[in-house]
mmCIF file of N, CA and C in Angstrom:
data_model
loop_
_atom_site.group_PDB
_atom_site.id
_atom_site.type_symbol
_atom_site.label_atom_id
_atom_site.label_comp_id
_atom_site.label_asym_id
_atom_site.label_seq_id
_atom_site.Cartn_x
_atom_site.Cartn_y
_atom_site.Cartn_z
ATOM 1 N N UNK W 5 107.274 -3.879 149.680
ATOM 2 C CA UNK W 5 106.489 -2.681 149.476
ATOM 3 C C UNK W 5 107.215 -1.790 148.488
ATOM 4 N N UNK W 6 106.408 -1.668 147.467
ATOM 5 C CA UNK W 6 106.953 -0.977 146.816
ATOM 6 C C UNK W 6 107.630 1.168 146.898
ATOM 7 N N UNK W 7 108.206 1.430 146.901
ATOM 8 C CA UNK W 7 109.065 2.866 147.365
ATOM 9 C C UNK W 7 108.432 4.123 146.086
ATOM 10 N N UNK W 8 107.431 4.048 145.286
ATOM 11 C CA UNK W 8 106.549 4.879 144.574
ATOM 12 C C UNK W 8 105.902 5.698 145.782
ATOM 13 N N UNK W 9 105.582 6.908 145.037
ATOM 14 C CA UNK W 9 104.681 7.668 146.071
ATOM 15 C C UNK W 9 103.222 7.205 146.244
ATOM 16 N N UNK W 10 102.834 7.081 147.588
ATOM 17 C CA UNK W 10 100.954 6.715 147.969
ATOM 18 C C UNK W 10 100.068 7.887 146.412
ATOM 19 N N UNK W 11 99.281 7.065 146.087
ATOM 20 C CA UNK W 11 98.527 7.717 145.056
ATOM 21 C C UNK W 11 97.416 8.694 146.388
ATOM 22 N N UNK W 12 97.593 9.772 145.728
ATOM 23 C CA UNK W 12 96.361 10.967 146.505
ATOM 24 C C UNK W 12 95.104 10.033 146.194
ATOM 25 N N UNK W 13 94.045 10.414 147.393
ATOM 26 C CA UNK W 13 93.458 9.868 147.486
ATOM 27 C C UNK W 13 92.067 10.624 146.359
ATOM 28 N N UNK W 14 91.087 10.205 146.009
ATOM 29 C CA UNK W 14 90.067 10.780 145.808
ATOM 30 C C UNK W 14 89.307 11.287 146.306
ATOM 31 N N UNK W 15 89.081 12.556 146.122
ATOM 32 C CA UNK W 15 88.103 13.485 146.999
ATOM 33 C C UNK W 15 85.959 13.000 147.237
ATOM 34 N N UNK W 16 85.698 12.879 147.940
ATOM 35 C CA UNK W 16 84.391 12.250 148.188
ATOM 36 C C UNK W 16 83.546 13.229 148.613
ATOM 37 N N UNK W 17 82.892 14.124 147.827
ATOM 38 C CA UNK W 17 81.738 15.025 148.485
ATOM 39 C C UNK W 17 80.485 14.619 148.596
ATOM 40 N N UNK W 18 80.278 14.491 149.233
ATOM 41 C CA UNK W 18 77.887 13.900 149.035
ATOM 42 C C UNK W 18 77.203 15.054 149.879
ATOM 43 N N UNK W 19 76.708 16.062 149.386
ATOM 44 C CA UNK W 19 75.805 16.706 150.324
ATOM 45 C C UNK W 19 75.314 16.219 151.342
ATOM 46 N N UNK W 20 75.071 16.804 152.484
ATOM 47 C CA UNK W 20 74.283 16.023 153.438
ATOM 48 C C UNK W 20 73.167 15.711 153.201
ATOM 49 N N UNK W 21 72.892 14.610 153.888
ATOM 50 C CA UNK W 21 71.352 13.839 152.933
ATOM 51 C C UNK W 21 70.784 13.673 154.251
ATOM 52 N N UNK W 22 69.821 13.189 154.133
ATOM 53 C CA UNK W 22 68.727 12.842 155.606
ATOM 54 C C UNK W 22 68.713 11.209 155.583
ATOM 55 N N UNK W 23 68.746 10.536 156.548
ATOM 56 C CA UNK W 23 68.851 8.935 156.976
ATOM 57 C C UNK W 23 68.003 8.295 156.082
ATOM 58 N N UNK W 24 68.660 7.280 155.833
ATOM 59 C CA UNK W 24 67.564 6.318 154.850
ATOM 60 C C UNK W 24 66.726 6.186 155.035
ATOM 61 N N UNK W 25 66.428 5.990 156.171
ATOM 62 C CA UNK W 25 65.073 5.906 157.224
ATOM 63 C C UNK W 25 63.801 6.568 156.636
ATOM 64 N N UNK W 26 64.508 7.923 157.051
ATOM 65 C CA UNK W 26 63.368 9.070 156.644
ATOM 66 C C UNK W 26 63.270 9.246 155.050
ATOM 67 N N UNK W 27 64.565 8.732 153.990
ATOM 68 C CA UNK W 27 64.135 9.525 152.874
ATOM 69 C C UNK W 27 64.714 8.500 152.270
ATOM 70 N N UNK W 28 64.268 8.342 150.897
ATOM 71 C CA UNK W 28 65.250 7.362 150.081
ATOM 72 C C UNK W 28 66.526 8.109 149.411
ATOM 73 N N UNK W 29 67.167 7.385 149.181
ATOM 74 C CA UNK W 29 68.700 7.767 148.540
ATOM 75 C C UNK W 29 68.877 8.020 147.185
ATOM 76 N N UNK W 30 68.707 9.295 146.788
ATOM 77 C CA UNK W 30 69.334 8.943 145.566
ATOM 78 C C UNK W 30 70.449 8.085 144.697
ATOM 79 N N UNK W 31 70.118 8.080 143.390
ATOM 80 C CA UNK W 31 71.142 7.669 142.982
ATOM 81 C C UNK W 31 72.507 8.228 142.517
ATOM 82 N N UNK W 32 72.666 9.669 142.766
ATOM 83 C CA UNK W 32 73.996 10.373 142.759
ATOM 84 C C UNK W 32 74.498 9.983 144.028
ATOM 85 N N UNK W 33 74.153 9.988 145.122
ATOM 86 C CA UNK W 33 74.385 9.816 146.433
ATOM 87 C C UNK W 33 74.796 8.313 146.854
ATOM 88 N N UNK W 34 74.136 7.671 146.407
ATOM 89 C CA UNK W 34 74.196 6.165 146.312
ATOM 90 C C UNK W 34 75.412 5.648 145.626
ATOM 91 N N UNK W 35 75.821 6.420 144.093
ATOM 92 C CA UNK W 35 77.001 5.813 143.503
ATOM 93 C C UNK W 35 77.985 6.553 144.137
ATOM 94 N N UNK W 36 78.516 7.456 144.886
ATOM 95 C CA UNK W 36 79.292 7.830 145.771
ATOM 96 C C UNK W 36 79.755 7.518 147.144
ATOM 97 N N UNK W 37 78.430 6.810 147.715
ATOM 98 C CA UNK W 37 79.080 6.274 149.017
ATOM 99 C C UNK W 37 79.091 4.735 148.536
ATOM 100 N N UNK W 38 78.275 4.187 147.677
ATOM 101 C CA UNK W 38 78.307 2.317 147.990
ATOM 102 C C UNK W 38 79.620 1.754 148.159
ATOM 103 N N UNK W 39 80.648 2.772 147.199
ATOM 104 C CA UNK W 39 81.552 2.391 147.081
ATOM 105 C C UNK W 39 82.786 2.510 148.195
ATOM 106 N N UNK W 40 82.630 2.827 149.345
ATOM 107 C CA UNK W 40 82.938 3.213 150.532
ATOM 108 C C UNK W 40 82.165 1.956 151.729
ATOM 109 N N UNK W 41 80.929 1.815 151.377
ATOM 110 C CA UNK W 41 80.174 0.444 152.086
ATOM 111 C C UNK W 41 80.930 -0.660 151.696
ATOM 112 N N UNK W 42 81.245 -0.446 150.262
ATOM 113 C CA UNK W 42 81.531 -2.180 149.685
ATOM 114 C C UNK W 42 83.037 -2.186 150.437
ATOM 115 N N UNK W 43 83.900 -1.208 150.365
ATOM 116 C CA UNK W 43 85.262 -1.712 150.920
ATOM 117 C C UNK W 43 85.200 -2.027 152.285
ATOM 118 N N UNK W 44 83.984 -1.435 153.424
ATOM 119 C CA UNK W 44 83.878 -1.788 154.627
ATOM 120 C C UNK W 44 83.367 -3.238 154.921
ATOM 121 N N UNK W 45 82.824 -3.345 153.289
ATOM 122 C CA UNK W 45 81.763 -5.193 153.735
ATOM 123 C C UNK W 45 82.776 -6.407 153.931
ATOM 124 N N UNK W 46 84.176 -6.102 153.923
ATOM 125 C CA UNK W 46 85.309 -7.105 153.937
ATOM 126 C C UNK W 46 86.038 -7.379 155.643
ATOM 127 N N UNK W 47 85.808 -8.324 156.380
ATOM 128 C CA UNK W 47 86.257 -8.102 157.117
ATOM 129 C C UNK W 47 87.264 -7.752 157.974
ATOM 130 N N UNK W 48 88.389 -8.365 156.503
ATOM 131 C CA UNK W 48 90.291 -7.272 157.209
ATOM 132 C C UNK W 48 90.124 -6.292 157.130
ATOM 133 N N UNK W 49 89.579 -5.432 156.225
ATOM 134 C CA UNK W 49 89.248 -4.172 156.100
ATOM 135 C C UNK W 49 88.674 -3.691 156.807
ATOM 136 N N UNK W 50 87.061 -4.016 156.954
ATOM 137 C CA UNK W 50 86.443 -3.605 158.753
ATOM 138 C C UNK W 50 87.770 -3.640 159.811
ATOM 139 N N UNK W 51 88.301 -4.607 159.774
ATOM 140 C CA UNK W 51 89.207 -4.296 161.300
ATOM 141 C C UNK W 51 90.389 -3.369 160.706
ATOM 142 N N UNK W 52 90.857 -3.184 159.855
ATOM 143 C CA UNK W 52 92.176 -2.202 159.987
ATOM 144 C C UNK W 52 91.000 -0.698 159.583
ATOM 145 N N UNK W 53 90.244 -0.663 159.051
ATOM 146 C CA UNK W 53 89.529 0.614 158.938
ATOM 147 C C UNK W 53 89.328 1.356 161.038
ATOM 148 N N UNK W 54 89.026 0.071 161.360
ATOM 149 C CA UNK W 54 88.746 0.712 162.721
ATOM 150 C C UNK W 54 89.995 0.754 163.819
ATOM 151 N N UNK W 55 91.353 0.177 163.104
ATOM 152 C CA UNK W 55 92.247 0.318 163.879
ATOM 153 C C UNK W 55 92.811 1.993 163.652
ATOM 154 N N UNK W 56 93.001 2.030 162.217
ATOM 155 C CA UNK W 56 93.282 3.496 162.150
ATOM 156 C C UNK W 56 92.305 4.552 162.651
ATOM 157 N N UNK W 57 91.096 4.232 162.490
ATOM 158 C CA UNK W 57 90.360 5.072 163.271
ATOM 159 C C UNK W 57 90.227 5.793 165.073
ATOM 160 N N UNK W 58 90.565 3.903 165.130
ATOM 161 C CA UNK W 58 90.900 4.329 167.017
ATOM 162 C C UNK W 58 92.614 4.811 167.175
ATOM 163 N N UNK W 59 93.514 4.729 166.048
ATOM 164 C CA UNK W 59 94.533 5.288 166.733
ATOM 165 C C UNK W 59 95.008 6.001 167.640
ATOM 166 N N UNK W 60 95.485 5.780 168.424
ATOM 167 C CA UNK W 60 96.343 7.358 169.119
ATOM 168 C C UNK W 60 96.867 8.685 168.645
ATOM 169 N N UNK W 61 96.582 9.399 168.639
ATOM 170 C CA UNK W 61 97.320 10.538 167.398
ATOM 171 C C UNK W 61 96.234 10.935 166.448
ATOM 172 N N UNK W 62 95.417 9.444 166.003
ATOM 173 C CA UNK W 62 94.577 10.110 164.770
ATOM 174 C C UNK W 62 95.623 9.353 163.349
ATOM 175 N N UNK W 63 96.569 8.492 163.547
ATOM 176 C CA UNK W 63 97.048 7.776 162.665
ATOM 177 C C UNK W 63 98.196 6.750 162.970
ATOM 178 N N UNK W 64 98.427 5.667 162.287
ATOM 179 C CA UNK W 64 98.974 4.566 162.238
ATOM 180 C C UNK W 64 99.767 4.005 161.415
ATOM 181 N N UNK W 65 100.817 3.675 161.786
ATOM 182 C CA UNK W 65 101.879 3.173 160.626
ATOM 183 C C UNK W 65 101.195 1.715 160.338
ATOM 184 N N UNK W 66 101.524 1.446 158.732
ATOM 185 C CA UNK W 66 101.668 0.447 158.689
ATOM 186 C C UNK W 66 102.768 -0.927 159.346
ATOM 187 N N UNK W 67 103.206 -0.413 159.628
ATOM 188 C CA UNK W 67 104.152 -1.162 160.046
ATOM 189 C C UNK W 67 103.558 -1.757 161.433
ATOM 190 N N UNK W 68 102.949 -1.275 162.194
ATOM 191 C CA UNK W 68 101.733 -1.580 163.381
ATOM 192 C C UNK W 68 100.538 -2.095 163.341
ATOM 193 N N UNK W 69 99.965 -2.028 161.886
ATOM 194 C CA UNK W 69 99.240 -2.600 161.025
ATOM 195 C C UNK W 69 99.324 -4.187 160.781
ATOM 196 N N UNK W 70 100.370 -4.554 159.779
ATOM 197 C CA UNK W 70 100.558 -5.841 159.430
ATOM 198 C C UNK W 70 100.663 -6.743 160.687
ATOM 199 N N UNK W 71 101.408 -6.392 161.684
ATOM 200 C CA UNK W 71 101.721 -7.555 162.487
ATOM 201 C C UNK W 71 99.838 -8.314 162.957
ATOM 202 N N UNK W 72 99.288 -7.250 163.056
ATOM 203 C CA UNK W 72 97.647 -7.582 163.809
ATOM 204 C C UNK W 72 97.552 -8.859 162.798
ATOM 205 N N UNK W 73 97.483 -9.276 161.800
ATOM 206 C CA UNK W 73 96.862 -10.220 160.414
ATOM 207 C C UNK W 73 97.603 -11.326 160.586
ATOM 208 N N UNK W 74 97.409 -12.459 160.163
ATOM 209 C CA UNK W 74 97.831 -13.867 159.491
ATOM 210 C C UNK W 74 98.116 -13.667 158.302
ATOM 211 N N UNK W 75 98.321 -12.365 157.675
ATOM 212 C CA UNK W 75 98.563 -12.590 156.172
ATOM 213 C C UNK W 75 99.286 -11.773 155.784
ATOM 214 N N UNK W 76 99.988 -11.828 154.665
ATOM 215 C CA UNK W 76 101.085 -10.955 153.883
ATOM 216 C C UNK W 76 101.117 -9.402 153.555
ATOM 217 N N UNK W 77 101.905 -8.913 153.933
ATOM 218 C CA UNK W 77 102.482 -7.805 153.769
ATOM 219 C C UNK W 77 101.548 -6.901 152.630
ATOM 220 N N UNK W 78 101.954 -7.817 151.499
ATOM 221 C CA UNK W 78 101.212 -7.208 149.987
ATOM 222 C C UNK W 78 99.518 -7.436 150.075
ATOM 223 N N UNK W 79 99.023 -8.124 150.608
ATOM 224 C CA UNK W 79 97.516 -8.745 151.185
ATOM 225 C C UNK W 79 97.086 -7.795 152.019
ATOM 226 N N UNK W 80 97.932 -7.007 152.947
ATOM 227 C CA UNK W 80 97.501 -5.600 153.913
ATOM 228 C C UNK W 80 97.614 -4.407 152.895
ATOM 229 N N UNK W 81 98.207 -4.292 151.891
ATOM 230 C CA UNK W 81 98.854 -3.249 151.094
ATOM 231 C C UNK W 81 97.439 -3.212 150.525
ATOM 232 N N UNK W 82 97.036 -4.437 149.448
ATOM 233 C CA UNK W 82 95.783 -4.536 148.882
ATOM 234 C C UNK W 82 94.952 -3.809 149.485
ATOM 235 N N UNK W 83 94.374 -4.292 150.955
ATOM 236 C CA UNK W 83 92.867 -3.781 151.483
ATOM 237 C C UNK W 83 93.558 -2.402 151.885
ATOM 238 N N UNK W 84 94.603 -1.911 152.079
ATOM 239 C CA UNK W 84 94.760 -0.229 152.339
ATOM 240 C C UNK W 84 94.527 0.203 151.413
ATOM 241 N N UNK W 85 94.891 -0.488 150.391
ATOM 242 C CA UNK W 85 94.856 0.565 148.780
ATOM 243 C C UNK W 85 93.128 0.777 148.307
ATOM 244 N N UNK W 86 92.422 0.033 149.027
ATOM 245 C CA UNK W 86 90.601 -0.196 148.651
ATOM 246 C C UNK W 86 90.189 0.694 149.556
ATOM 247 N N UNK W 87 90.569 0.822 151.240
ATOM 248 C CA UNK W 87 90.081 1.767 151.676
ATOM 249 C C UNK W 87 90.916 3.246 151.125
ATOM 250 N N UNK W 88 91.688 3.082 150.960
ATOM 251 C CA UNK W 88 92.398 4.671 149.798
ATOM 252 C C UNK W 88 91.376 5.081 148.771
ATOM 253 N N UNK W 89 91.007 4.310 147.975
ATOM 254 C CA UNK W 89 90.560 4.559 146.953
ATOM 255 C C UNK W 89 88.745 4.530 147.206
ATOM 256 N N UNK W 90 88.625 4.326 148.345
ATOM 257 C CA UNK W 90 86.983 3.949 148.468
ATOM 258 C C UNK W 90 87.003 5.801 149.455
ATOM 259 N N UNK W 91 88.068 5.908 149.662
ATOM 260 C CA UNK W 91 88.072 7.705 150.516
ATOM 261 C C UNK W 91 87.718 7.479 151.645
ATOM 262 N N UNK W 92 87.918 6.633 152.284
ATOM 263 C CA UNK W 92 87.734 6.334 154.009
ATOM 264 C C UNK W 92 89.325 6.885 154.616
ATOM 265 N N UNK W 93 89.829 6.646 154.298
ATOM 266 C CA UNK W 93 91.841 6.747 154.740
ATOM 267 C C UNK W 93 92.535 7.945 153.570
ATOM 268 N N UNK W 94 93.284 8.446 154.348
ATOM 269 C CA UNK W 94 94.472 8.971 153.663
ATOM 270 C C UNK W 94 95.773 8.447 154.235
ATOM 271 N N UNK W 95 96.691 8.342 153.087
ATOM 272 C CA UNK W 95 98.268 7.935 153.432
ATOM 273 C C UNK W 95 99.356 9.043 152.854
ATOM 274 N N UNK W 96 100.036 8.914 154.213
ATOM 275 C CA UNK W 96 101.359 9.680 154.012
ATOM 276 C C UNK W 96 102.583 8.687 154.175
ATOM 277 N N UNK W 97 103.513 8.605 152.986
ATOM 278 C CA UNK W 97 104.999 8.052 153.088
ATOM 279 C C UNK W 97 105.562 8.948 153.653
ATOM 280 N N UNK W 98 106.295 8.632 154.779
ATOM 281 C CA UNK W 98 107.587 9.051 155.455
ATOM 282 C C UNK W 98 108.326 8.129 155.451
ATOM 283 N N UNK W 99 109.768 8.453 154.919
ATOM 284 C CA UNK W 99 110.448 7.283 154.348
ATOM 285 C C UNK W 99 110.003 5.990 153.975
ATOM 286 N N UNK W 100 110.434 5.004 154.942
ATOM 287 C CA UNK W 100 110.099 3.667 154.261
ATOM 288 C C UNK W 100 108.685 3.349 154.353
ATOM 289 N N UNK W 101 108.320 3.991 155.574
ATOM 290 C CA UNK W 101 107.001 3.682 156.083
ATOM 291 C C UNK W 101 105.637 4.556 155.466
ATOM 292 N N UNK W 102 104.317 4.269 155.449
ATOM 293 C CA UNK W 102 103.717 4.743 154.986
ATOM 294 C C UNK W 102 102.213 5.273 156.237
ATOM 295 N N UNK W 103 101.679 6.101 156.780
ATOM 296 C CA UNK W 103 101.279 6.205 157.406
ATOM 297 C C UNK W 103 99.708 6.778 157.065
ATOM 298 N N UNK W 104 98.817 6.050 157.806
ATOM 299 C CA UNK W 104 97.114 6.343 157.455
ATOM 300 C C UNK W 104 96.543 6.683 158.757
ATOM 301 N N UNK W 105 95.138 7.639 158.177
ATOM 302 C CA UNK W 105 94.385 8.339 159.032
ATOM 303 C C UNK W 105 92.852 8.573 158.574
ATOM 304 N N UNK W 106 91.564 8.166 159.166
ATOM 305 C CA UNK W 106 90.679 8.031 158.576
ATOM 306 C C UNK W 106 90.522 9.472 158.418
ATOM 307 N N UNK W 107 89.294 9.359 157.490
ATOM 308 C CA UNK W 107 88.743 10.631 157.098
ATOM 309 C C UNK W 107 86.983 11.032 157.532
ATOM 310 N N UNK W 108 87.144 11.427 158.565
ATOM 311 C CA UNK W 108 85.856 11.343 159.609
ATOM 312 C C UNK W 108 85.101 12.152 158.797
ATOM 313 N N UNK W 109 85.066 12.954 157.845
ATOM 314 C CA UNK W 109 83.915 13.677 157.166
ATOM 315 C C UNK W 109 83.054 12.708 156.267
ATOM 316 N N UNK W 110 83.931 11.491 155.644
ATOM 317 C CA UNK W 110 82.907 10.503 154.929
ATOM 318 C C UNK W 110 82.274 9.156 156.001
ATOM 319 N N UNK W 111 83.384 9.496 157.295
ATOM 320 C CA UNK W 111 82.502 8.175 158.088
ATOM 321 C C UNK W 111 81.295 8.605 158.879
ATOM 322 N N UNK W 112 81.444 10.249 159.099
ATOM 323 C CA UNK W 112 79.919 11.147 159.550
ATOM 324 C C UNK W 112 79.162 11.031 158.618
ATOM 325 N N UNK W 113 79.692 10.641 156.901
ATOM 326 C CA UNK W 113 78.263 10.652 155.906
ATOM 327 C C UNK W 113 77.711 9.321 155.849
ATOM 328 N N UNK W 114 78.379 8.385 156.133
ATOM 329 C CA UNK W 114 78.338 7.070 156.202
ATOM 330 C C UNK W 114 77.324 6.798 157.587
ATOM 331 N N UNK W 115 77.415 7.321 158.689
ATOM 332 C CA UNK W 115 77.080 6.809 160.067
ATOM 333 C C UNK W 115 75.482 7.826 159.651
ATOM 334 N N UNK W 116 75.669 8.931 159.468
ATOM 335 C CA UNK W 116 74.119 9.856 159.550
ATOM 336 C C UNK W 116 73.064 8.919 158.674
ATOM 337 N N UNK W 117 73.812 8.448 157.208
ATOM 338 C CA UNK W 117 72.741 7.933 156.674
ATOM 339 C C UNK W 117 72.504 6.811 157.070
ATOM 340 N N UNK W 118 73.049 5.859 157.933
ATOM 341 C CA UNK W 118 72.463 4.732 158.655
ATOM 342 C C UNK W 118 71.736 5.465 160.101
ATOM 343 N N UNK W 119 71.545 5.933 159.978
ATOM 344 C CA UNK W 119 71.254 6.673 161.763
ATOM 345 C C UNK W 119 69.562 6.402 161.819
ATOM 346 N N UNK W 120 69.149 5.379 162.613
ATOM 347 C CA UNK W 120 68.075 4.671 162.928
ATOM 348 C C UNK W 120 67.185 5.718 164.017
ATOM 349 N N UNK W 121 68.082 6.744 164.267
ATOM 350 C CA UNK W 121 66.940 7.927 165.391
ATOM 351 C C UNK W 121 65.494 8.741 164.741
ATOM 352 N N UNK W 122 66.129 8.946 162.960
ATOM 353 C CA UNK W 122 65.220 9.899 163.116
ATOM 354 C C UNK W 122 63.863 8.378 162.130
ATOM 355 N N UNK W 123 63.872 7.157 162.320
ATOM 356 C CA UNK W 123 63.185 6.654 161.510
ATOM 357 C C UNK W 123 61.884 6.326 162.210
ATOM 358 N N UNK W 124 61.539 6.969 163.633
ATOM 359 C CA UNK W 124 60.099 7.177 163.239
ATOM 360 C C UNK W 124 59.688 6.170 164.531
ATOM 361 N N UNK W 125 59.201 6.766 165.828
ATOM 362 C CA UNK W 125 58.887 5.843 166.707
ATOM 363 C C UNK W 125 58.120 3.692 166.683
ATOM 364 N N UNK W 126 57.741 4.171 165.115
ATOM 365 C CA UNK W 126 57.076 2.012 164.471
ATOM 366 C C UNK W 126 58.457 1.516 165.017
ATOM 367 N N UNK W 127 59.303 1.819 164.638
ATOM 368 C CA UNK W 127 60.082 1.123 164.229
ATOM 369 C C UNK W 127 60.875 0.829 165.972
ATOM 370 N N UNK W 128 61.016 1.388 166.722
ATOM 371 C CA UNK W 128 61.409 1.808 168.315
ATOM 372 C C UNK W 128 60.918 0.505 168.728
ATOM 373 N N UNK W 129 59.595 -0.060 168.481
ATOM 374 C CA UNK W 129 59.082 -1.301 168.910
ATOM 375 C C UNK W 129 59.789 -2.599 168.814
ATOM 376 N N UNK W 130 60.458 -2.468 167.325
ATOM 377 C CA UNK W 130 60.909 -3.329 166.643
ATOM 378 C C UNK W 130 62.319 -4.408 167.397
ATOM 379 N N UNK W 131 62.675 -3.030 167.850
ATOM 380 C CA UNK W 131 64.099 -3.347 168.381
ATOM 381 C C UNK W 131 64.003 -4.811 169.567
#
């Protein structure tokens, strides 16, 4: 692992929007979160996105991280650095270690616009 400082993350604003359901998505809105969907569509990533999420504390060393995987050190570094840069996680280095914590304001923008409540009793049948 390299001993450089964690790059700040990118800031992610999307107004609140109303569920896909009810409204279609723009495309300002759309090129701001897909890119937050696409790093979740991976499945190491799905699982360490939701390990830091369920942490204790509200964050997780890497170092508690890697052991969960079959795979390399630099291979966990990769998918942290996608959810970094996709604005799901923030990381803090303390010394050697580097420590992440989701960022629940883009996974509330993420979860509302999938939110299947307000799409309209047709669809209630469906299920």
């Amino acid at each position: 692992m390299s001993k450089s400082v964690v790059p700040a993350t990118v800031e992610v604003e999307v107004p609140c929007c109303p569920p896909m359901a009810q409204q279609r998505v723009d495309a300002a809105t759309a090129g701001v979160l897909a890119p937050a969907f696409k790093a979740l569509g991976d499945p190491i990533r799905l699982q360490l996105m939701s390990m830091i999420a369920s942490a204790p504390g509200g964050e997780i060393c890497v170092c508690d991280l890697t052991p969960a995987f079959e795979l390399s050190g630099p291979t966990i570094s990769h998918h942290l650095k996608t959810l970094r840069e996709a604005g799901l996680v923030d990381a803090e280095r303390r010394a050697s270690w580097v420590y992440y914590r989701a960022r629940p304001g883009l996974m509330k923008q993420l979860a509302a616009l999938l939110d299947p409540d307000d799409a309209g009793s047709s669809l209630d049948a469906a299920d």
